Amino acid sequence: MTETFRAVMIEEVDGKPKAAFKTISTADLPPHDVLVEVAYSTLNYKDGLALTGGRIARKMPLVAGIDLAGTVVESANPEFKPGDKVIVNGYGLSETQWGAYGRFARMKSEWLVRLPDAFTMQEAMAIGTAGYTAMLCVQALEDAGLTKDDGEVLVTGAAGGVGSVAIALLAQKGYRVIAATGRPETHDYLTSLGASGFIPREELNQKGPPMAKERWIAAVDSVGSQTLATVLSQIKYGGWVAACGLAGGTDLPASVFPFILRNVSLLGVDSVMAPMHKRKRAWWQLAKDLPKDKLAAMTELHPLSNIFDLAPKIIAGQIRGRVVIDVNA
């Protein structure tokens, strides 16, 4: 099968990555064992970086887009047959592997997760890497011992993709969730997802004492840098922080005091190369615990043709919730 189609390609131009629409063929795709016809993708923070010149792509040229939901067209692996609905999150898509921003993508069969019966392909991409990562964070906290009776849980970057899904999941499970956001206009939206209270983002991104007043039993942090350091200083004795992002920076100007004096645990959460058993468990739990009405409330659908207008907005923190991309529009 050989077909031409439009895709968002990242190529090296004058020593820098440059993203643009380009017409390519299925013959140009990598020689992986499953050909997928992509229906939907997403726009994540990492996608925004890749499309605005950030050095996310490390092997060029390649197609951008770190998430996909689609239908198997050809497969050399008998576990997947034409017509199967599948999703892929991470695995280096848009970094070292060709991604999802085009009608067709060739994937390795070991990357594929079968689309849960509970979700349409559009709903699966409304969750996407951000929502799947949020579930990994919630599971990490609960696996460590967190229960809904332990106290308040803080979610930073609350109006973003990870934050929105984390709030909805935690609230559905009965936790009292405090949302950290710098956008007061999102308070009604976050309340509708289940947030019980708010803290201004500015209170967390200012340097404070290495051991501040204890406030939260646990936190989901997608910001990093000074915000994560401040959150760690405010975690109650024996509490936990699940860290999964770097929207505020890659540094961590923290002290060892919370770890050695308050027995605080910092739980690193990676979604890109997470083993398959964790992925399947996360998607199973999402199907069980994520309310469909809240998922719909946090989601916008956009055509792929709008992608270059949307990318700088997500980097600037101007996107609320989740963005689903119709790759064929």
PDB file of C-alpha atoms in Angstrom, residues 4-149:
ATOM      1  CA  THR A   4       0.511  10.248  -0.120  1.00  0.00           C
ATOM      2  CA  PHE A   5      -0.708  12.432   2.725  1.00  0.00           C
ATOM      3  CA  ARG A   6      -0.006  15.666   4.573  1.00  0.00           C
ATOM      4  CA  ALA A   7       2.112  15.513   7.739  1.00  0.00           C
ATOM      5  CA  VAL A   8       3.873  17.869  10.117  1.00  0.00           C
ATOM      6  CA  MET A   9       7.564  17.221   9.536  1.00  0.00           C
ATOM      7  CA  ILE A  10      10.464  18.377  11.695  1.00  0.00           C
ATOM      8  CA  GLU A  11      13.648  18.852   9.680  1.00  0.00           C
ATOM      9  CA  GLU A  12      16.994  20.434  10.430  1.00  0.00           C
ATOM     10  CA  VAL A  13      17.326  23.843   8.787  1.00  0.00           C
ATOM     11  CA  ASP A  14      20.498  25.884   9.334  1.00  0.00           C
ATOM     12  CA  GLY A  15      21.373  23.672  12.272  1.00  0.00           C
ATOM     13  CA  LYS A  16      18.016  24.111  13.991  1.00  0.00           C
ATOM     14  CA  PRO A  17      14.819  22.025  14.062  1.00  0.00           C
ATOM     15  CA  LYS A  18      12.077  23.450  11.869  1.00  0.00           C
ATOM     16  CA  ALA A  19       8.498  22.136  11.734  1.00  0.00           C
ATOM     17  CA  ALA A  20       6.282  22.555   8.661  1.00  0.00           C
ATOM     18  CA  PHE A  21       3.562  20.810   6.695  1.00  0.00           C
ATOM     19  CA  LYS A  22       4.890  18.507   4.004  1.00  0.00           C
ATOM     20  CA  THR A  23       3.396  15.931   1.648  1.00  0.00           C
ATOM     21  CA  ILE A  24       4.923  12.502   2.195  1.00  0.00           C
ATOM     22  CA  SER A  25       4.129   8.894   1.293  1.00  0.00           C
ATOM     23  CA  THR A  26       3.594   5.729   3.289  1.00  0.00           C
ATOM     24  CA  ALA A  27       6.765   4.570   1.562  1.00  0.00           C
ATOM     25  CA  ASP A  28       8.669   7.271   3.500  1.00  0.00           C
ATOM     26  CA  LEU A  29       7.615   5.888   6.896  1.00  0.00           C
ATOM     27  CA  PRO A  30       9.986   3.833   9.074  1.00  0.00           C
ATOM     28  CA  PRO A  31      10.037   0.059   8.445  1.00  0.00           C
ATOM     29  CA  HIS A  32       8.130  -0.907  11.611  1.00  0.00           C
ATOM     30  CA  ASP A  33       5.778  -3.888  11.662  1.00  0.00           C
ATOM     31  CA  VAL A  34       2.362  -2.196  12.014  1.00  0.00           C
ATOM     32  CA  LEU A  35       0.837   0.455   9.753  1.00  0.00           C
ATOM     33  CA  VAL A  36      -1.811   2.533  11.538  1.00  0.00           C
ATOM     34  CA  GLU A  37      -4.295   4.915   9.969  1.00  0.00           C
ATOM     35  CA  VAL A  38      -4.340   7.736  12.490  1.00  0.00           C
ATOM     36  CA  ALA A  39      -7.660   9.314  13.429  1.00  0.00           C
ATOM     37  CA  TYR A  40      -6.738  11.596  16.316  1.00  0.00           C
ATOM     38  CA  SER A  41      -3.700  12.910  18.142  1.00  0.00           C
ATOM     39  CA  THR A  42      -3.212  15.515  20.866  1.00  0.00           C
ATOM     40  CA  LEU A  43      -1.349  18.700  21.666  1.00  0.00           C
ATOM     41  CA  ASN A  44       0.866  18.322  24.731  1.00  0.00           C
ATOM     42  CA  TYR A  45       3.433  20.687  26.227  1.00  0.00           C
ATOM     43  CA  LYS A  46       6.192  18.623  24.621  1.00  0.00           C
ATOM     44  CA  ASP A  47       4.441  18.908  21.244  1.00  0.00           C
ATOM     45  CA  GLY A  48       4.346  22.668  21.688  1.00  0.00           C
ATOM     46  CA  LEU A  49       8.080  22.721  22.304  1.00  0.00           C
ATOM     47  CA  ALA A  50       8.770  20.531  19.273  1.00  0.00           C
ATOM     48  CA  LEU A  51       6.699  22.735  16.970  1.00  0.00           C
ATOM     49  CA  THR A  52       8.155  26.042  18.167  1.00  0.00           C
ATOM     50  CA  GLY A  53      11.824  25.204  17.710  1.00  0.00           C
ATOM     51  CA  GLY A  54      12.590  23.435  20.962  1.00  0.00           C
ATOM     52  CA  ARG A  55      15.176  20.682  20.681  1.00  0.00           C
ATOM     53  CA  ILE A  56      12.752  17.833  21.262  1.00  0.00           C
ATOM     54  CA  ALA A  57      13.426  16.035  17.979  1.00  0.00           C
ATOM     55  CA  ARG A  58      16.845  14.394  18.180  1.00  0.00           C
ATOM     56  CA  LYS A  59      16.718  12.403  14.941  1.00  0.00           C
ATOM     57  CA  MET A  60      15.555  14.368  11.916  1.00  0.00           C
ATOM     58  CA  PRO A  61      13.648  14.350   9.692  1.00  0.00           C
ATOM     59  CA  LEU A  62      10.630  12.900  11.461  1.00  0.00           C
ATOM     60  CA  VAL A  63       6.888  13.456  11.829  1.00  0.00           C
ATOM     61  CA  ALA A  64       5.834  15.315  14.990  1.00  0.00           C
ATOM     62  CA  GLY A  65       3.142  14.259  17.487  1.00  0.00           C
ATOM     63  CA  ILE A  66       3.652  12.113  20.612  1.00  0.00           C
ATOM     64  CA  ASP A  67       0.164  10.518  20.848  1.00  0.00           C
ATOM     65  CA  LEU A  68      -2.087   8.665  18.443  1.00  0.00           C
ATOM     66  CA  ALA A  69      -5.314   6.738  18.248  1.00  0.00           C
ATOM     67  CA  GLY A  70      -6.084   4.895  15.053  1.00  0.00           C
ATOM     68  CA  THR A  71      -6.893   1.716  13.179  1.00  0.00           C
ATOM     69  CA  VAL A  72      -4.456  -0.999  12.138  1.00  0.00           C
ATOM     70  CA  VAL A  73      -4.186  -1.194   8.336  1.00  0.00           C
ATOM     71  CA  GLU A  74      -1.318  -3.681   7.949  1.00  0.00           C
ATOM     72  CA  SER A  75       0.430  -5.839  10.539  1.00  0.00           C
ATOM     73  CA  ALA A  76       3.286  -8.324  10.495  1.00  0.00           C
ATOM     74  CA  ASN A  77       2.455  -9.289  14.071  1.00  0.00           C
ATOM     75  CA  PRO A  78      -0.455 -11.766  14.422  1.00  0.00           C
ATOM     76  CA  GLU A  79      -1.440 -10.149  17.731  1.00  0.00           C
ATOM     77  CA  PHE A  80      -2.739  -7.153  15.776  1.00  0.00           C
ATOM     78  CA  LYS A  81      -5.007  -7.433  12.762  1.00  0.00           C
ATOM     79  CA  PRO A  82      -6.385  -4.908  10.262  1.00  0.00           C
ATOM     80  CA  GLY A  83      -9.335  -3.157  11.853  1.00  0.00           C
ATOM     81  CA  ASP A  84      -7.982  -3.257  15.416  1.00  0.00           C
ATOM     82  CA  LYS A  85      -8.281   0.062  17.274  1.00  0.00           C
ATOM     83  CA  VAL A  86      -5.058   1.033  19.037  1.00  0.00           C
ATOM     84  CA  ILE A  87      -3.393   3.857  20.942  1.00  0.00           C
ATOM     85  CA  VAL A  88       0.258   4.826  21.361  1.00  0.00           C
ATOM     86  CA  ASN A  89       1.708   7.196  23.977  1.00  0.00           C
ATOM     87  CA  GLY A  90       5.354   8.211  24.202  1.00  0.00           C
ATOM     88  CA  TYR A  91       8.065   5.718  23.226  1.00  0.00           C
ATOM     89  CA  GLY A  92      10.094   8.576  21.776  1.00  0.00           C
ATOM     90  CA  LEU A  93       7.500   9.658  19.203  1.00  0.00           C
ATOM     91  CA  SER A  94       8.463  13.117  17.915  1.00  0.00           C
ATOM     92  CA  GLU A  95      11.877  12.728  19.594  1.00  0.00           C
ATOM     93  CA  THR A  96      13.682   9.754  18.092  1.00  0.00           C
ATOM     94  CA  GLN A  97      10.705   8.075  16.390  1.00  0.00           C
ATOM     95  CA  TRP A  98       8.273   9.285  13.736  1.00  0.00           C
ATOM     96  CA  GLY A  99       5.054  10.488  15.316  1.00  0.00           C
ATOM     97  CA  ALA A 100       1.354  11.019  14.836  1.00  0.00           C
ATOM     98  CA  TYR A 101       0.718  14.270  12.936  1.00  0.00           C
ATOM     99  CA  GLY A 102      -0.208  12.639   9.655  1.00  0.00           C
ATOM    100  CA  ARG A 103      -2.830  10.261   8.289  1.00  0.00           C
ATOM    101  CA  PHE A 104      -0.573   7.191   8.509  1.00  0.00           C
ATOM    102  CA  ALA A 105       2.124   6.067  10.951  1.00  0.00           C
ATOM    103  CA  ARG A 106       4.240   2.938  11.158  1.00  0.00           C
ATOM    104  CA  MET A 107       4.629   1.745  14.737  1.00  0.00           C
ATOM    105  CA  LYS A 108       6.385  -1.108  16.497  1.00  0.00           C
ATOM    106  CA  SER A 109       3.776  -3.614  17.657  1.00  0.00           C
ATOM    107  CA  GLU A 110       5.244  -3.624  21.173  1.00  0.00           C
ATOM    108  CA  TRP A 111       4.226   0.042  21.508  1.00  0.00           C
ATOM    109  CA  LEU A 112       0.538  -0.583  20.850  1.00  0.00           C
ATOM    110  CA  VAL A 113      -2.174  -0.624  23.499  1.00  0.00           C
ATOM    111  CA  ARG A 114      -5.603  -1.822  22.445  1.00  0.00           C
ATOM    112  CA  LEU A 115      -8.212   0.903  22.690  1.00  0.00           C
ATOM    113  CA  PRO A 116     -10.261   0.223  25.849  1.00  0.00           C
ATOM    114  CA  ASP A 117     -13.910  -0.543  25.105  1.00  0.00           C
ATOM    115  CA  ALA A 118     -14.893   2.317  27.422  1.00  0.00           C
ATOM    116  CA  PHE A 119     -13.444   4.975  25.111  1.00  0.00           C
ATOM    117  CA  THR A 120     -13.846   6.198  21.570  1.00  0.00           C
ATOM    118  CA  MET A 121     -10.631   7.127  19.781  1.00  0.00           C
ATOM    119  CA  GLN A 122     -11.427  10.808  20.313  1.00  0.00           C
ATOM    120  CA  GLU A 123     -11.926  10.246  24.047  1.00  0.00           C
ATOM    121  CA  ALA A 124      -8.678   8.282  24.266  1.00  0.00           C
ATOM    122  CA  MET A 125      -6.830  11.253  22.816  1.00  0.00           C
ATOM    123  CA  ALA A 126      -8.696  13.627  25.121  1.00  0.00           C
ATOM    124  CA  ILE A 127      -6.869  11.642  27.796  1.00  0.00           C
ATOM    125  CA  GLY A 128      -3.645  11.249  25.814  1.00  0.00           C
ATOM    126  CA  THR A 129      -0.207  11.318  27.376  1.00  0.00           C
ATOM    127  CA  ALA A 130      -1.244  14.040  29.829  1.00  0.00           C
ATOM    128  CA  GLY A 131      -4.161  12.064  31.249  1.00  0.00           C
ATOM    129  CA  TYR A 132      -2.312   8.763  31.204  1.00  0.00           C
ATOM    130  CA  THR A 133       0.552  10.463  33.070  1.00  0.00           C
ATOM    131  CA  ALA A 134      -1.899  11.887  35.605  1.00  0.00           C
ATOM    132  CA  MET A 135      -3.170   8.382  36.291  1.00  0.00           C
ATOM    133  CA  LEU A 136       0.393   7.090  36.699  1.00  0.00           C
ATOM    134  CA  CYS A 137       0.907   9.844  39.302  1.00  0.00           C
ATOM    135  CA  VAL A 138      -2.265   8.951  41.207  1.00  0.00           C
ATOM    136  CA  GLN A 139      -1.325   5.276  41.145  1.00  0.00           C
ATOM    137  CA  ALA A 140       2.204   6.061  42.361  1.00  0.00           C
ATOM    138  CA  LEU A 141       0.789   7.996  45.329  1.00  0.00           C
ATOM    139  CA  GLU A 142      -1.712   5.295  46.238  1.00  0.00           C
ATOM    140  CA  ASP A 143       0.824   2.501  45.758  1.00  0.00           C
ATOM    141  CA  ALA A 144       3.051   4.376  48.219  1.00  0.00           C
ATOM    142  CA  GLY A 145       0.245   4.391  50.772  1.00  0.00           C
ATOM    143  CA  LEU A 146      -1.898   7.506  50.223  1.00  0.00           C
ATOM    144  CA  THR A 147      -5.572   7.230  51.163  1.00  0.00           C
ATOM    145  CA  LYS A 148      -8.397   9.752  50.910  1.00  0.00           C
ATOM    146  CA  ASP A 149      -8.501  10.182  54.713  1.00  0.00           C
TER     147      ASP A 149
END
